[in-house]
PDB file of C-alpha atoms in Angstrom:
ATOM      1  CA  MET Z   1     155.710 132.023 206.295  1.00  0.00           C
ATOM      2  CA  GLN Z   2     159.215 132.674 205.031  1.00  0.00           C
ATOM      3  CA  ARG Z   3     159.003 129.606 202.791  1.00  0.00           C
ATOM      4  CA  ILE Z   4     155.847 130.933 201.150  1.00  0.00           C
ATOM      5  CA  GLY Z   5     157.485 134.337 200.554  1.00  0.00           C
ATOM      6  CA  ALA Z   6     160.593 132.681 199.104  1.00  0.00           C
ATOM      7  CA  ALA Z   7     158.452 130.455 196.855  1.00  0.00           C
ATOM      8  CA  CYS Z   8     156.510 133.487 195.605  1.00  0.00           C
ATOM      9  CA  LEU Z   9     159.754 135.337 194.901  1.00  0.00           C
ATOM     10  CA  VAL Z  10     161.152 132.369 192.938  1.00  0.00           C
ATOM     11  CA  ALA Z  11     157.881 132.051 190.988  1.00  0.00           C
ATOM     12  CA  MET Z  12     157.840 135.760 190.093  1.00  0.00           C
ATOM     13  CA  CYS Z  13     161.486 135.664 188.961  1.00  0.00           C
ATOM     14  CA  GLY Z  14     160.720 132.619 186.827  1.00  0.00           C
ATOM     15  CA  LEU Z  15     157.761 134.338 185.193  1.00  0.00           C
ATOM     16  CA  LEU Z  16     159.759 137.495 184.475  1.00  0.00           C
ATOM     17  CA  SER Z  17     162.665 135.578 182.961  1.00  0.00           C
ATOM     18  CA  ALA Z  18     160.333 133.528 180.744  1.00  0.00           C
ATOM     19  CA  ALA Z  19     158.564 136.604 179.328  1.00  0.00           C
ATOM     20  CA  PRO Z  20     159.994 137.769 176.001  1.00  0.00           C
ATOM     21  CA  ALA Z  21     161.826 141.063 175.810  1.00  0.00           C
ATOM     22  CA  GLN Z  22     159.939 143.715 173.873  1.00  0.00           C
ATOM     23  CA  ALA Z  23     161.361 146.795 172.217  1.00  0.00           C
ATOM     24  CA  ASP Z  24     159.399 150.010 171.843  1.00  0.00           C
ATOM     25  CA  TRP Z  25     157.114 150.113 168.837  1.00  0.00           C
ATOM     26  CA  VAL Z  26     157.520 153.025 166.421  1.00  0.00           C
ATOM     27  CA  PRO Z  27     154.716 153.884 163.977  1.00  0.00           C
ATOM     28  CA  PRO Z  28     155.509 153.819 160.227  1.00  0.00           C
ATOM     29  CA  PHE Z  29     155.189 157.625 160.021  1.00  0.00           C
ATOM     30  CA  LYS Z  30     156.211 159.827 162.924  1.00  0.00           C
ATOM     31  CA  GLY Z  31     156.937 163.533 162.970  1.00  0.00           C
ATOM     32  CA  ASN Z  32     156.539 166.942 164.549  1.00  0.00           C
ATOM     33  CA  ASP Z  33     157.217 170.560 163.545  1.00  0.00           C
ATOM     34  CA  THR Z  34     160.973 169.972 163.150  1.00  0.00           C
ATOM     35  CA  GLY Z  35     160.819 166.878 160.928  1.00  0.00           C
ATOM     36  CA  GLY Z  36     160.161 163.189 161.106  1.00  0.00           C
ATOM     37  CA  ILE Z  37     160.794 159.663 159.893  1.00  0.00           C
ATOM     38  CA  ILE Z  38     159.003 157.374 157.471  1.00  0.00           C
ATOM     39  CA  ALA Z  39     159.515 153.614 157.626  1.00  0.00           C
ATOM     40  CA  TYR Z  40     161.247 152.305 154.517  1.00  0.00           C
ATOM     41  CA  SER Z  41     158.524 149.684 154.041  1.00  0.00           C
ATOM     42  CA  LEU Z  42     155.906 152.473 153.925  1.00  0.00           C
ATOM     43  CA  ALA Z  43     158.115 154.552 151.624  1.00  0.00           C
ATOM     44  CA  ARG Z  44     158.148 151.697 149.102  1.00  0.00           C
ATOM     45  CA  GLN Z  45     154.336 151.405 149.172  1.00  0.00           C
ATOM     46  CA  ALA Z  46     153.364 155.087 149.234  1.00  0.00           C
ATOM     47  CA  ASP Z  47     154.868 158.305 147.920  1.00  0.00           C
ATOM     48  CA  ALA Z  48     157.200 159.226 150.790  1.00  0.00           C
ATOM     49  CA  ARG Z  49     158.009 162.596 149.248  1.00  0.00           C
ATOM     50  CA  GLN Z  50     154.349 163.604 149.186  1.00  0.00           C
ATOM     51  CA  LEU Z  51     153.786 162.379 152.751  1.00  0.00           C
ATOM     52  CA  ALA Z  52     156.671 164.539 153.981  1.00  0.00           C
ATOM     53  CA  VAL Z  53     155.592 167.598 151.951  1.00  0.00           C
ATOM     54  CA  ASP Z  54     152.046 167.405 153.323  1.00  0.00           C
ATOM     55  CA  HIS Z  55     153.329 166.975 156.868  1.00  0.00           C
ATOM     56  CA  CYS Z  56     155.661 169.987 156.755  1.00  0.00           C
ATOM     57  CA  ALA Z  57     153.128 172.153 154.908  1.00  0.00           C
ATOM     58  CA  GLY Z  58     150.790 171.675 157.848  1.00  0.00           C
ATOM     59  CA  TYR Z  59     153.287 173.675 159.909  1.00  0.00           C
ATOM     60  CA  GLY Z  60     153.896 176.242 157.153  1.00  0.00           C
ATOM     61  CA  LYS Z  61     157.338 174.844 156.331  1.00  0.00           C
ATOM     62  CA  VAL Z  62     159.085 173.104 153.444  1.00  0.00           C
ATOM     63  CA  VAL Z  63     160.684 169.670 153.524  1.00  0.00           C
ATOM     64  CA  LYS Z  64     164.372 168.781 153.288  1.00  0.00           C
ATOM     65  CA  PHE Z  65     165.232 165.104 153.065  1.00  0.00           C
ATOM     66  CA  LEU Z  66     168.185 164.080 155.213  1.00  0.00           C
ATOM     67  CA  ALA Z  67     168.901 160.357 154.838  1.00  0.00           C
ATOM     68  CA  VAL Z  68     167.576 157.045 153.549  1.00  0.00           C
ATOM     69  CA  GLN Z  69     168.313 153.632 155.021  1.00  0.00           C
ATOM     70  CA  PRO Z  70     167.346 151.407 152.054  1.00  0.00           C
ATOM     71  CA  TYR Z  71     166.721 148.100 153.852  1.00  0.00           C
ATOM     72  CA  GLU Z  72     163.880 146.474 155.736  1.00  0.00           C
ATOM     73  CA  GLY Z  73     163.653 148.141 159.139  1.00  0.00           C
ATOM     74  CA  GLY Z  74     165.275 151.346 157.868  1.00  0.00           C
ATOM     75  CA  TYR Z  75     163.847 154.848 157.731  1.00  0.00           C
ATOM     76  CA  VAL Z  76     163.627 157.878 155.482  1.00  0.00           C
ATOM     77  CA  SER Z  77     164.337 160.957 157.604  1.00  0.00           C
ATOM     78  CA  PHE Z  78     163.402 164.528 156.777  1.00  0.00           C
ATOM     79  CA  ALA Z  79     163.506 167.988 158.339  1.00  0.00           C
ATOM     80  CA  CYS Z  80     160.870 170.710 158.149  1.00  0.00           C
ATOM     81  CA  ARG Z  81     162.480 174.080 157.359  1.00  0.00           C
ATOM     82  CA  TRP Z  82     161.074 177.565 157.211  1.00  0.00           C
ATOM     83  CA  VAL Z  83     160.268 178.913 153.769  1.00  0.00           C
ATOM     84  CA  PRO Z  84     163.448 180.465 152.306  1.00  0.00           C
ATOM     85  CA  TYR Z  85     163.819 184.248 152.335  1.00  0.00           C
ATOM     86  CA  GLY Z  86     162.505 186.033 149.277  1.00  0.00           C
ATOM     87  CA  THR Z  87     159.606 183.625 148.830  1.00  0.00           C
ATOM     88  CA  HIS Z  88     156.249 185.275 149.348  1.00  0.00           C
ATOM     89  CA  ALA Z  89     154.074 182.197 148.869  1.00  0.00           C
ATOM     90  CA  ARG Z  90     153.354 179.734 151.623  1.00  0.00           C
ATOM     91  CA  PRO Z  91     153.918 175.996 151.045  1.00  0.00           C
ATOM     92  CA  LEU Z  92     151.146 174.274 149.170  1.00  0.00           C
ATOM     93  CA  ARG Z  93     149.173 171.548 150.862  1.00  0.00           C
ATOM     94  CA  THR Z  94     147.786 168.961 148.491  1.00  0.00           C
ATOM     95  CA  LEU Z  95     144.576 167.002 148.775  1.00  0.00           C
ATOM     96  CA  TYR Z  96     144.825 163.241 148.941  1.00  0.00           C
TER      97      TYR Z  96
END
């Protein structure tokens, strides 16, 4: 019985070591009420500025771009800020 248990343990360790490692997958556009990221590959295909403006306007905020990593696998990051003082109009949301 111990031999069977040891053989099963060796087989499971072999299967786990042969399986490829997998990193977490991040969608090309991800954000919440404080900001978000846009994959650089998506930013080259679509208007990243308009995507960010529409996203922040959904929360009643304006967009402020923070950084760009201009290479494959990089991101465009942005923050959603409250409308500045003295502005009476709410952010505009555009139609696609």
